[in-house]
Coordinates of C-alpha atoms in Angstrom, one line a residue:
Chain A
M1 CA 0.0 0.0 0.0
S2 CA 1.1 3.6 0.3
T3 CA 4.4 4.3 1.8
A4 CA 4.7 7.8 0.4
T5 CA 2.1 9.1 2.8
A6 CA 4.0 10.4 5.7
A7 CA 3.5 8.2 8.7
D8 CA 2.0 10.0 11.6
E9 CA 3.9 9.5 14.8
R10 CA 0.7 9.0 16.7
I11 CA 0.1 5.7 14.9
S12 CA 2.1 3.0 16.5
G13 CA 3.6 0.2 14.5
S14 CA 1.2 -2.4 15.8
S15 CA -1.7 -0.8 14.1
K16 CA -0.5 -2.4 10.8
I17 CA -1.8 -5.8 12.1
S18 CA -5.0 -4.3 13.5
K19 CA -5.5 -2.6 10.1
V20 CA -5.3 -5.9 8.3
L21 CA -7.8 -7.4 10.9
K22 CA -10.1 -4.5 10.3
R23 CA -10.4 -5.3 6.6
P24 CA -13.8 -6.7 5.8
E25 CA -12.4 -10.0 4.4
S26 CA -10.2 -10.9 7.4
G27 CA -12.9 -12.9 9.2
A28 CA -13.6 -15.1 6.2
M29 CA -9.9 -15.5 5.5
V30 CA -9.2 -16.8 9.0
A31 CA -12.3 -19.1 8.8
A32 CA -11.1 -20.4 5.5
I33 CA -7.7 -21.3 6.9
V34 CA -9.2 -23.0 9.9
I35 CA -11.6 -25.0 7.8
F36 CA -8.9 -26.0 5.4
L37 CA -6.6 -27.2 8.2
W38 CA -9.5 -29.1 9.9
F39 CA -10.4 -31.1 6.9
A40 CA -6.8 -31.5 5.8
L41 CA -5.9 -33.1 9.1
T42 CA -9.1 -35.1 9.7
T43 CA -9.6 -36.6 6.2
D44 CA -7.1 -38.3 3.9
A45 CA -8.5 -37.1 0.5
F46 CA -9.1 -33.4 1.3
A47 CA -5.6 -32.0 0.8
T48 CA -4.6 -34.3 -2.1
S49 CA -4.4 -32.8 -5.6
G50 CA -7.5 -34.8 -6.5
G51 CA -9.5 -33.6 -3.5
S52 CA -8.3 -30.0 -3.8
S53 CA -9.2 -29.8 -7.4
T54 CA -12.7 -31.0 -6.6
W55 CA -13.4 -28.3 -4.0
L56 CA -11.7 -25.7 -6.0
L57 CA -13.9 -26.4 -9.0
G58 CA -17.0 -26.2 -6.7
S59 CA -15.8 -23.0 -5.2
S60 CA -15.0 -21.4 -8.6
T61 CA -18.4 -20.9 -10.1
I62 CA -19.9 -19.9 -6.8
G63 CA -17.0 -17.6 -6.3
I64 CA -17.4 -15.8 -9.6
M65 CA -21.0 -15.1 -8.8
A66 CA -20.3 -14.2 -5.2
V67 CA -17.8 -11.6 -6.3
A68 CA -20.3 -9.9 -8.7
V69 CA -23.0 -10.1 -6.1
A70 CA -20.7 -8.6 -3.5
L71 CA -20.0 -5.6 -5.8
L72 CA -23.8 -5.1 -6.1
M73 CA -24.3 -5.5 -2.4
I74 CA -21.6 -3.0 -1.6
G75 CA -23.5 -0.8 -4.0
G76 CA -26.6 -1.3 -1.8
E77 CA -28.6 -3.7 -3.9
F78 CA -29.5 -7.4 -4.2
D79 CA -29.9 -9.6 -7.3
L80 CA -32.0 -12.7 -6.7
S81 CA -32.1 -13.5 -10.4
A82 CA -28.3 -14.2 -10.5
G83 CA -28.7 -17.9 -10.0
A84 CA -31.4 -18.4 -12.6
M85 CA -29.3 -16.4 -15.0
T86 CA -26.6 -19.0 -15.0
G87 CA -29.1 -21.6 -16.2
F88 CA -30.8 -19.2 -18.6
T89 CA -27.6 -18.4 -20.6
G90 CA -26.4 -22.0 -20.6
L91 CA -29.7 -23.2 -21.9
L92 CA -30.0 -20.5 -24.4
V93 CA -26.7 -21.3 -26.0
G94 CA -27.4 -25.0 -25.9
I95 CA -30.8 -24.7 -27.5
L96 CA -29.6 -22.2 -30.2
C97 CA -26.8 -24.5 -31.2
T98 CA -28.4 -28.0 -31.0
E99 CA -31.9 -27.1 -32.0
Y100 CA -31.4 -24.2 -34.5
G101 CA -27.9 -24.8 -35.7
L102 CA -26.7 -21.3 -34.9
N103 CA -23.0 -20.7 -35.0
I104 CA -21.7 -21.5 -31.5
W105 CA -19.8 -18.2 -31.1
V106 CA -22.8 -16.2 -32.3
A107 CA -25.0 -18.1 -29.8
I108 CA -22.6 -17.3 -27.0
L109 CA -22.7 -13.6 -28.0
V110 CA -26.5 -13.6 -28.2
A111 CA -26.7 -15.0 -24.7
L112 CA -24.3 -12.3 -23.4
V113 CA -26.3 -9.5 -25.0
L114 CA -29.6 -10.9 -23.6
A115 CA -28.1 -11.3 -20.1
L116 CA -26.8 -7.7 -20.2
A117 CA -30.2 -6.5 -21.3
I118 CA -32.0 -8.4 -18.5
G119 CA -29.4 -6.9 -16.0
A120 CA -30.0 -3.4 -17.3
L121 CA -33.8 -4.0 -17.0
N122 CA -33.3 -5.0 -13.4
G123 CA -31.3 -1.9 -12.7
F124 CA -33.7 0.3 -14.7
L125 CA -36.7 -0.9 -12.8
V126 CA -35.0 -0.5 -9.4
M127 CA -33.9 3.0 -10.1
K128 CA -37.0 4.2 -11.9
T129 CA -39.6 2.8 -9.4
G130 CA -37.5 3.2 -6.3
L131 CA -38.7 -0.3 -5.2
P132 CA -36.3 -2.5 -3.3
S133 CA -34.1 -4.6 -5.6
F134 CA -35.1 -7.6 -3.5
I135 CA -38.6 -7.5 -4.9
V136 CA -37.7 -6.4 -8.5
T137 CA -35.1 -9.2 -8.9
L138 CA -37.4 -11.7 -7.2
G139 CA -39.7 -11.0 -10.0
T140 CA -37.1 -11.5 -12.7
F141 CA -35.9 -14.6 -10.9
F142 CA -39.3 -16.2 -11.2
V143 CA -39.7 -15.1 -14.8
L144 CA -36.4 -16.6 -15.7
Q145 CA -37.1 -19.8 -13.7
G146 CA -40.3 -20.3 -15.6
V147 CA -38.7 -19.5 -19.0
N148 CA -35.9 -22.0 -18.2
L149 CA -38.3 -24.8 -17.3
A150 CA -41.2 -24.3 -19.6
G151 CA -39.3 -22.7 -22.5
T152 CA -36.8 -25.5 -22.6
K153 CA -39.4 -28.2 -22.6
A154 CA -41.5 -26.4 -25.2
L155 CA -38.5 -25.9 -27.6
I156 CA -36.6 -29.2 -27.3
G157 CA -39.1 -31.4 -25.5
Q158 CA -36.5 -32.3 -22.8
V159 CA -35.3 -30.8 -19.5
A160 CA -31.6 -30.8 -20.4
I161 CA -29.4 -30.0 -23.3
Q162 CA -28.3 -33.0 -25.3
G163 CA -25.8 -33.4 -28.1
M164 CA -23.8 -30.3 -27.4
A165 CA -20.5 -32.0 -28.1
K166 CA -21.5 -32.6 -31.7
V167 CA -22.0 -28.9 -32.5
P168 CA -19.5 -27.6 -35.0
Y169 CA -16.5 -25.7 -33.4
Y170 CA -17.6 -26.9 -30.0
D171 CA -13.9 -27.4 -29.1
Q172 CA -13.0 -23.7 -29.4
P173 CA -15.2 -22.3 -26.6
R174 CA -14.6 -25.6 -24.7
T175 CA -10.9 -24.7 -24.6
L176 CA -11.8 -21.3 -23.2
F177 CA -14.5 -22.3 -20.7
G178 CA -14.3 -26.0 -20.1
S179 CA -10.7 -27.3 -20.4
A180 CA -8.5 -28.5 -17.5
F181 CA -4.9 -28.9 -16.6
T182 CA -3.8 -32.1 -15.0
W183 CA -2.3 -31.5 -11.6
G184 CA -0.4 -34.0 -9.5
E185 CA -1.5 -37.7 -9.5
N186 CA -5.2 -37.4 -10.0
G187 CA -6.1 -33.7 -9.9
S188 CA -7.2 -31.4 -12.7
V189 CA -7.6 -27.7 -12.5
Y190 CA -10.5 -26.4 -14.6
A191 CA -10.6 -23.2 -16.6
S192 CA -13.3 -21.9 -14.2
V193 CA -10.7 -21.7 -11.4
F194 CA -8.6 -19.4 -13.5
W195 CA -11.7 -17.3 -14.5
W196 CA -12.5 -17.1 -10.8
V197 CA -9.1 -15.8 -9.9
G198 CA -9.2 -13.3 -12.8
V199 CA -12.7 -12.1 -11.9
T200 CA -11.7 -11.6 -8.2
A201 CA -8.5 -9.7 -9.2
I202 CA -10.4 -7.4 -11.6
A203 CA -13.2 -6.8 -9.2
T204 CA -10.7 -6.0 -6.4
W205 CA -8.8 -3.6 -8.7
I206 CA -12.0 -1.8 -9.7
L207 CA -13.3 -1.6 -6.1
M208 CA -10.1 -0.4 -4.5
R209 CA -8.2 1.5 -7.2
T210 CA -10.7 3.1 -9.7
R211 CA -13.2 6.0 -9.6
V212 CA -16.0 3.5 -10.2
G213 CA -15.0 1.6 -7.1
N214 CA -15.1 4.7 -5.1
W215 CA -18.6 5.4 -6.4
I216 CA -19.8 1.8 -5.7
F217 CA -18.9 2.3 -2.0
A218 CA -20.7 5.6 -2.0
L219 CA -23.8 4.3 -3.7
G220 CA -24.3 1.8 -0.9
G221 CA -23.2 4.0 1.9
A222 CA -25.2 7.2 1.2
Q223 CA -26.8 7.4 -2.2
Q224 CA -28.1 10.9 -1.7
S225 CA -24.7 12.2 -0.7
A226 CA -23.1 10.5 -3.7
R227 CA -25.6 12.3 -6.0
Q228 CA -24.9 15.6 -4.4
V229 CA -21.2 15.4 -5.1
G230 CA -21.7 14.4 -8.7
V231 CA -21.5 10.6 -8.8
P232 CA -23.5 9.3 -11.8
V233 CA -25.8 7.2 -9.5
F234 CA -28.2 6.0 -12.2
K235 CA -25.5 4.7 -14.6
A236 CA -23.4 3.2 -11.9
K237 CA -26.3 1.2 -10.4
I238 CA -27.4 -0.1 -13.8
G239 CA -23.8 -1.0 -14.5
L240 CA -23.7 -3.1 -11.3
F241 CA -26.8 -5.1 -12.2
M242 CA -25.3 -5.7 -15.7
T243 CA -22.2 -7.0 -14.0
T244 CA -24.0 -9.6 -12.1
A245 CA -25.9 -10.6 -15.2
A246 CA -22.6 -10.8 -17.1
A247 CA -21.2 -13.0 -14.3
G248 CA -24.2 -15.2 -14.6
W249 CA -23.5 -15.6 -18.3
L250 CA -19.9 -16.5 -17.6
V251 CA -20.9 -19.1 -15.1
G252 CA -23.5 -20.4 -17.6
M253 CA -20.8 -20.8 -20.2
L254 CA -18.4 -22.5 -17.7
T255 CA -21.0 -25.0 -16.7
L256 CA -22.2 -25.7 -20.3
F257 CA -18.7 -26.3 -21.7
R258 CA -17.3 -28.3 -18.8
T259 CA -20.2 -30.8 -18.7
S260 CA -21.5 -30.3 -22.3
T261 CA -25.0 -30.1 -20.8
V262 CA -27.2 -27.8 -18.7
Q263 CA -30.3 -28.7 -16.8
A264 CA -33.4 -26.6 -17.0
N265 CA -33.3 -26.0 -13.2
T266 CA -29.6 -25.1 -13.1
G267 CA -28.8 -22.2 -10.7
V268 CA -32.1 -22.1 -9.0
G269 CA -31.6 -21.9 -5.3
Q270 CA -28.0 -20.7 -5.7
E271 CA -28.8 -17.0 -5.5
F272 CA -28.9 -17.2 -1.7
I273 CA -25.6 -19.1 -1.6
Y274 CA -24.0 -16.2 -3.5
I275 CA -25.4 -13.7 -1.0
I276 CA -24.3 -15.9 1.9
C277 CA -20.8 -16.1 0.5
A278 CA -20.7 -12.3 0.1
V279 CA -21.9 -11.7 3.6
V280 CA -19.5 -14.3 5.1
G281 CA -16.8 -12.4 3.1
G282 CA -17.7 -9.2 5.0
C283 CA -20.3 -7.4 2.9
L284 CA -22.9 -5.5 4.9
L285 CA -26.5 -6.3 4.0
T286 CA -27.1 -2.6 4.2
G287 CA -24.4 -1.8 1.6
G288 CA -21.5 0.5 1.6
Y289 CA -19.0 -1.9 3.0
G290 CA -17.4 -5.2 1.9
S291 CA -14.8 -6.6 -0.4
A292 CA -14.4 -8.8 -3.5
I293 CA -11.7 -11.0 -2.0
G294 CA -13.9 -11.6 1.0
A295 CA -16.6 -13.0 -1.3
T296 CA -14.0 -15.2 -2.8
F297 CA -13.0 -16.5 0.6
G298 CA -16.7 -17.0 1.3
A299 CA -17.1 -19.2 -1.8
L300 CA -13.9 -21.1 -0.8
I301 CA -15.4 -21.9 2.6
Y302 CA -18.6 -23.1 0.9
G303 CA -16.7 -25.2 -1.6
M304 CA -14.4 -26.7 1.1
V305 CA -17.2 -27.6 3.5
N306 CA -19.4 -28.9 0.7
Q307 CA -16.6 -31.4 -0.2
G308 CA -15.1 -31.9 3.2
I309 CA -18.4 -33.1 4.6
V310 CA -18.4 -35.8 2.0
Y311 CA -14.8 -36.8 2.7
S312 CA -15.6 -37.0 6.4
G313 CA -18.4 -39.4 5.8
W314 CA -21.1 -37.2 7.3
D315 CA -24.6 -36.7 6.0
S316 CA -24.2 -34.0 3.3
N317 CA -27.4 -32.3 4.5
W318 CA -25.4 -30.9 7.4
L319 CA -24.0 -28.4 4.8
K320 CA -27.2 -26.4 5.1
T321 CA -27.0 -26.2 8.9
F322 CA -23.4 -25.2 8.6
L323 CA -24.3 -22.5 6.0
G324 CA -27.0 -21.1 8.2
A325 CA -24.8 -21.0 11.3
M326 CA -21.9 -19.4 9.3
L327 CA -24.3 -16.8 7.9
L328 CA -25.5 -15.8 11.4
G329 CA -22.0 -15.7 12.7
A330 CA -20.8 -13.6 9.8
V331 CA -23.7 -11.1 10.2
L332 CA -23.0 -10.7 13.9
L333 CA -19.3 -10.3 13.2
N334 CA -19.8 -7.8 10.4
E335 CA -22.1 -5.7 12.6
W336 CA -19.5 -5.7 15.3
V337 CA -16.7 -4.7 12.8
R338 CA -18.9 -2.0 11.3
R339 CA -19.6 -0.5 14.7
R340 CA -16.0 -0.6 15.6
A341 CA -15.1 1.1 12.2
E342 CA -17.6 3.9 12.9
Q343 CA -16.4 4.5 16.4
S344 CA -13.8 7.1 17.0
R345 CA -10.4 5.7 17.9
Chain B
M1 CA -6.1 53.4 -3.8
T2 CA -8.7 54.4 -1.2
E3 CA -10.1 51.9 1.3
Q4 CA -13.4 52.0 -0.4
D5 CA -11.9 51.0 -3.7
S6 CA -10.2 48.0 -2.3
K7 CA -13.4 46.9 -0.6
N8 CA -15.3 47.1 -3.9
M9 CA -12.6 45.0 -5.6
D10 CA -13.0 42.3 -3.1
T11 CA -16.8 42.1 -3.4
L12 CA -17.5 38.6 -4.6
V13 CA -21.3 38.5 -4.5
E14 CA -23.7 41.3 -4.1
V15 CA -27.5 41.1 -3.9
R16 CA -29.6 44.1 -4.5
K17 CA -33.2 44.1 -3.5
I18 CA -33.5 40.5 -4.4
G19 CA -36.7 38.6 -4.0
K20 CA -38.5 35.4 -4.8
R21 CA -42.1 34.8 -5.6
Y22 CA -43.7 31.4 -6.0
G23 CA -46.9 32.3 -7.8
N24 CA -48.7 34.8 -5.5
I25 CA -46.7 33.7 -2.5
I26 CA -43.8 36.1 -1.7
A27 CA -41.1 34.0 0.0
L28 CA -38.5 36.7 0.0
S29 CA -38.4 40.3 -0.9
D30 CA -36.2 43.3 -0.8
V31 CA -33.0 41.7 0.5
S32 CA -29.7 43.3 0.0
T33 CA -26.3 42.4 1.2
T34 CA -22.7 41.8 0.1
V35 CA -20.2 39.0 0.4
R36 CA -16.6 40.0 0.4
A37 CA -13.4 38.0 0.2
G38 CA -12.1 37.4 3.7
E39 CA -15.3 38.3 5.4
V40 CA -18.2 36.4 7.0
T41 CA -21.7 37.5 6.1
C42 CA -24.2 36.1 8.6
V43 CA -27.7 35.6 7.5
L44 CA -29.9 35.4 10.6
G45 CA -33.5 34.6 11.0
D46 CA -35.9 32.3 12.8
N47 CA -37.5 29.3 11.2
G48 CA -39.6 30.3 8.2
A49 CA -37.9 33.7 7.9
G50 CA -36.7 33.0 4.3
K51 CA -33.2 31.8 5.0
S52 CA -33.5 28.7 2.9
T53 CA -35.0 30.6 0.0
F54 CA -32.1 33.0 0.2
I55 CA -29.6 30.1 0.1
K56 CA -31.3 28.5 -2.7
I57 CA -31.0 31.6 -4.8
L58 CA -27.3 31.9 -4.1
A59 CA -26.7 28.2 -4.5
G60 CA -28.5 28.1 -7.9
S61 CA -31.3 25.8 -6.8
H62 CA -34.0 28.5 -7.4
A63 CA -33.6 31.5 -9.7
H64 CA -34.7 34.8 -8.1
T65 CA -37.7 36.7 -9.5
D66 CA -36.9 40.2 -8.3
G67 CA -33.8 42.3 -7.9
E68 CA -30.2 41.6 -8.9
L69 CA -27.6 39.0 -8.1
L70 CA -24.1 40.2 -9.0
V71 CA -21.1 37.8 -9.0
D72 CA -17.8 39.6 -9.5
G73 CA -19.8 42.7 -10.6
Q74 CA -21.6 40.8 -13.3
E75 CA -25.4 40.2 -13.1
R76 CA -26.2 36.5 -13.0
H77 CA -29.2 34.3 -13.0
F78 CA -28.3 30.8 -11.9
S79 CA -30.5 28.0 -13.3
S80 CA -28.7 25.1 -11.7
P81 CA -26.4 24.4 -8.7
R82 CA -23.7 23.5 -11.3
E83 CA -23.7 27.0 -12.6
A84 CA -23.3 28.4 -9.1
L85 CA -20.4 26.0 -8.5
D86 CA -18.7 27.0 -11.7
A87 CA -18.9 30.6 -10.5
G88 CA -17.1 29.5 -7.4
I89 CA -20.1 29.4 -5.1
A90 CA -20.2 26.2 -3.1
T91 CA -22.9 25.2 -0.6
V92 CA -22.3 22.9 2.4
Y93 CA -25.7 21.5 3.4
Q94 CA -26.6 20.2 6.8
D95 CA -26.3 16.6 5.8
L96 CA -22.8 17.4 4.5
A97 CA -22.9 14.9 1.6
V98 CA -20.5 12.5 3.2
V99 CA -20.6 8.7 3.3
P100 CA -20.0 7.7 6.9
L101 CA -18.4 4.3 6.3
M102 CA -15.9 5.5 3.7
P103 CA -12.4 6.7 4.7
V104 CA -11.9 10.5 5.0
W105 CA -9.7 10.7 1.9
R106 CA -12.2 8.8 -0.3
N107 CA -14.9 11.2 1.0
F108 CA -12.8 14.2 0.3
F109 CA -12.4 13.4 -3.3
L110 CA -15.7 11.6 -3.9
G111 CA -17.1 12.5 -7.3
S112 CA -13.9 14.3 -8.3
E113 CA -11.3 11.6 -7.8
A114 CA -7.7 12.2 -8.9
T115 CA -6.4 9.5 -11.2
K116 CA -3.1 8.6 -12.9
G117 CA -2.3 6.3 -15.8
K118 CA -4.2 5.7 -19.0
G119 CA -6.7 3.3 -20.5
P120 CA -7.4 0.2 -18.5
L121 CA -4.6 1.1 -16.1
K122 CA -6.2 4.4 -15.2
R123 CA -6.3 4.3 -11.4
L124 CA -6.8 6.3 -8.4
D125 CA -3.9 8.4 -7.3
V126 CA -4.2 7.2 -3.7
D127 CA -1.0 8.7 -2.4
F128 CA -1.8 12.1 -3.9
M129 CA -5.3 12.0 -2.5
K130 CA -4.2 11.0 1.0
K131 CA -1.5 13.6 1.1
T132 CA -3.8 16.3 -0.2
T133 CA -6.5 15.4 2.2
K134 CA -4.1 15.6 5.1
T135 CA -2.6 18.9 4.1
E136 CA -5.9 20.5 3.1
L137 CA -7.4 19.5 6.5
A138 CA -4.3 20.7 8.3
A139 CA -4.6 24.1 6.6
M140 CA -8.1 24.3 8.1
G141 CA -6.6 23.5 11.5
I142 CA -7.8 20.0 11.7
D143 CA -5.1 17.5 12.4
L144 CA -6.1 14.0 11.6
R145 CA -4.1 11.1 12.8
D146 CA -5.2 8.9 9.9
V147 CA -7.0 9.9 6.8
D148 CA -7.9 6.2 6.3
Q149 CA -10.4 6.2 9.2
P150 CA -14.0 6.2 8.2
I151 CA -15.4 9.7 8.2
G152 CA -18.2 8.5 10.5
T153 CA -15.6 8.3 13.3
L154 CA -15.1 12.0 13.2
S155 CA -17.1 14.3 15.4
G156 CA -19.9 16.4 13.9
G157 CA -17.7 19.5 13.9
E158 CA -14.8 17.8 12.2
R159 CA -17.0 16.3 9.5
Q160 CA -18.3 19.8 8.9
C161 CA -14.7 20.9 8.5
V162 CA -14.0 18.2 6.0
A163 CA -17.0 19.3 3.9
I164 CA -15.8 22.9 4.1
A165 CA -12.2 22.0 3.2
R166 CA -13.5 19.9 0.3
A167 CA -15.5 22.8 -1.1
V168 CA -12.4 25.1 -0.7
Y169 CA -10.1 22.7 -2.4
F170 CA -12.4 22.3 -5.4
G171 CA -12.3 25.9 -6.2
A172 CA -15.0 27.6 -4.0
R173 CA -14.5 31.3 -3.5
V174 CA -17.8 31.8 -1.8
L175 CA -18.9 29.3 0.8
I176 CA -22.5 29.0 1.9
L177 CA -22.9 27.2 5.2
D178 CA -26.4 26.1 5.9
E179 CA -26.9 26.1 9.7
P180 CA -23.6 24.3 10.4
T181 CA -24.0 24.6 14.1
A182 CA -27.7 23.7 14.4
A183 CA -27.3 20.1 15.3
L184 CA -24.1 20.5 17.4
G185 CA -23.4 20.9 21.1
V186 CA -21.7 23.9 22.5
K187 CA -18.1 22.6 22.2
Q188 CA -18.6 21.3 18.7
S189 CA -20.2 24.6 17.6
G190 CA -17.1 26.3 18.8
V191 CA -15.0 24.0 16.6
V192 CA -17.1 24.9 13.6
L193 CA -16.9 28.6 14.3
K194 CA -13.1 28.2 14.4
Y195 CA -13.1 26.6 11.0
I196 CA -15.4 29.4 9.7
A197 CA -12.8 31.9 10.9
K198 CA -10.1 29.8 9.3
A199 CA -11.9 29.8 5.9
R200 CA -12.3 33.5 6.2
D201 CA -8.6 34.0 6.9
R202 CA -7.8 32.0 3.8
G203 CA -9.6 34.7 1.8
L204 CA -12.9 33.1 1.2
G205 CA -16.2 34.9 1.3
V206 CA -18.4 33.0 3.8
V207 CA -22.2 33.1 4.0
F208 CA -23.0 31.8 7.4
I209 CA -26.7 30.9 7.9
T210 CA -27.9 30.5 11.5
H211 CA -30.6 31.3 13.9
N212 CA -28.2 31.7 16.8
P213 CA -26.9 35.3 17.3
H214 CA -24.4 34.0 19.8
H215 CA -22.8 31.9 17.1
A216 CA -23.0 34.6 14.5
H217 CA -21.6 37.6 16.4
P218 CA -18.1 36.3 17.2
V219 CA -17.2 35.4 13.6
G220 CA -19.4 37.7 11.5
D221 CA -18.3 40.9 9.8
R222 CA -21.7 41.7 8.4
F223 CA -25.2 40.7 9.5
M224 CA -28.3 40.5 7.5
L225 CA -31.4 39.8 9.4
L226 CA -34.5 38.2 7.9
R227 CA -38.0 38.0 9.3
R228 CA -41.1 36.8 7.5
G229 CA -39.4 37.0 4.2
K230 CA -38.2 40.5 4.6
S231 CA -34.8 42.0 5.4
L232 CA -34.6 43.9 8.7
G233 CA -31.4 45.4 7.5
D234 CA -27.9 44.7 6.6
F235 CA -25.4 45.9 9.2
A236 CA -21.6 46.0 9.5
K237 CA -20.3 44.6 12.8
A238 CA -19.3 48.0 14.1
D239 CA -22.9 49.2 13.9
L240 CA -24.5 46.3 15.6
P241 CA -23.4 45.3 19.1
M242 CA -24.2 41.9 20.4
D243 CA -27.1 42.8 22.6
E244 CA -28.8 44.7 19.9
L245 CA -28.4 41.8 17.5
V246 CA -30.0 39.5 20.0
S247 CA -33.0 41.7 20.7
M248 CA -33.5 42.4 17.0
M249 CA -33.4 38.7 16.3
A250 CA -35.9 37.9 19.0
G251 CA -38.0 40.9 18.1
G252 CA -37.3 43.2 21.0
A253 CA -40.9 44.5 21.7
E254 CA -42.4 41.0 21.5
L255 CA -39.8 39.7 23.9
E256 CA -40.5 42.5 26.4
A257 CA -44.1 41.6 26.4
L258 CA -43.3 37.9 26.9
A259 CA -41.0 38.8 29.8
H260 CA -43.9 40.8 31.4
E261 CA -46.3 37.9 30.9
L262 CA -43.9 35.4 32.4
E263 CA -43.2 37.6 35.3
R264 CA -46.9 37.7 36.2
S265 CA -47.3 33.9 36.0
M266 CA -43.9 32.7 37.3
G267 CA -42.8 35.5 39.6
A268 CA -40.1 38.2 39.1
D269 CA -37.3 36.1 40.6
S270 CA -37.8 33.1 38.3
A271 CA -34.6 32.2 36.3
V272 CA -36.3 32.3 32.9
V273 CA -37.6 35.8 33.5
S274 CA -34.4 37.2 34.8
E275 CA -32.5 35.7 31.9
L276 CA -34.9 37.2 29.4
K277 CA -34.6 40.6 31.1
E278 CA -30.8 40.3 31.0
D279 CA -31.0 39.7 27.3
L280 CA -33.2 42.7 26.7
K281 CA -30.9 45.1 28.5

């Protein structure tokens, strides 16, 4: 960070550590380390290359969405349609290619444009009506869910995409979205892990080091104040909704090209997982505070526990209980951190 | 150069018989005063006296319907706050337009962030912004340990100061402060008055809106009193001692009547009555 800013003699050296601990993501980081160590020590498979690549893959798609959702939450809004969007874009590309023979790259582009349009519509409705984004995106969530289920059945008579691998040029986007490196004896690191790292890095850069990032914090912190000092509130908010939609498209593509199929109900129920990951990562439900890296740690925790429970031989339904407890703990911790941050030192 | 000439040169804003009508409702009429560089012009009045209408005209939120508004000797009609800002007139509203959870330096530059680099590498110039925030606040007499602390951790007076320093840094020559001491305790009000004096010493013209003569008198150079949308006059400090200002503010005759009435019901030795009488002397 900055070394050029002259250090004030009234700040003692130890505050560097407390500064790190005050970052929104530090709670999730510590929890992730603890959980990793726990499963690494208690199970045999968890810390092997094979085990690690499984939970990394599981974390990656959740993580991409959680990061985008975190940006939106810092900006003071929710997007419940984010999960259904991953299914919608995957299904759309699958149907356009297998049923209508559209060029695969064109189909991918069409899906992106449509996703961005739906995101913009979400943002436009929220900003124009002044309704809570919770309600507006709940609406688009149900619309998308219905379209995914009924539309898919009506168009291809099935509930999943079939024959994707036979589509011409399938290998090109597959290299980009669905390929994997072998790692160690039995591990393989999928493209989505690299996308995840990339998305996290870019989101962090935007949030911490660009004007837009400054605006995002201000939007969620005090929208009226932001407007008074000339922040383009309307554009920035719509941009955030389009970002989560674009992330939904990316995850849709990652799913489609890794497995060569998408189910009609893909992504439904995931929207709350993204929000939980963002909150566990230090995002305030009320906006104005949080981090992209935190959301990534949140997703990592989710992925590790999801897999670790299996390796431990426990009933996998305990995951839900764990998630709920984690969420409650995180909310309490965030509230405490926020109060400390607002108190004078 | 005579003293009069130099004063005219320093006049930043002058209003002559300015007024505002909303349809057949006269919100403000016949108000005249001047704002000079390095001086504090206090606008005093009770609730509903027309203070906010007056600010809105100066800040560009509402255009005036009567009289003249001169900025640097040129007649102007502001149709938006942006125009007023471009003319160097900045307004610090009561809510201060700050985001409590954001660090002081991010708040200071919010909406006008300094950047370096080009294209996708265009990024915030964090060091410059932190340094500037620290020096600008130091110039206002506020010495922050850490510009990274959330602005919500500052006291009300200090936050006011950041808002003032921000307006000054971004080119304000005339600063309109809308009741900056209204929500503050005695000590914090003192802090804000200190910053007002500081801004004045830096050569700004300050318009200080308040309903408290005890806050206005120590820092003011010129007092303009409003009541029921009309000006009670525009006075230089030398012509208006403190007690006269107080009794004008309260409406001397009305207060005297009130004192008599209270004396009858509460007794002559009650604290409220003796305090009122003290003020009226």
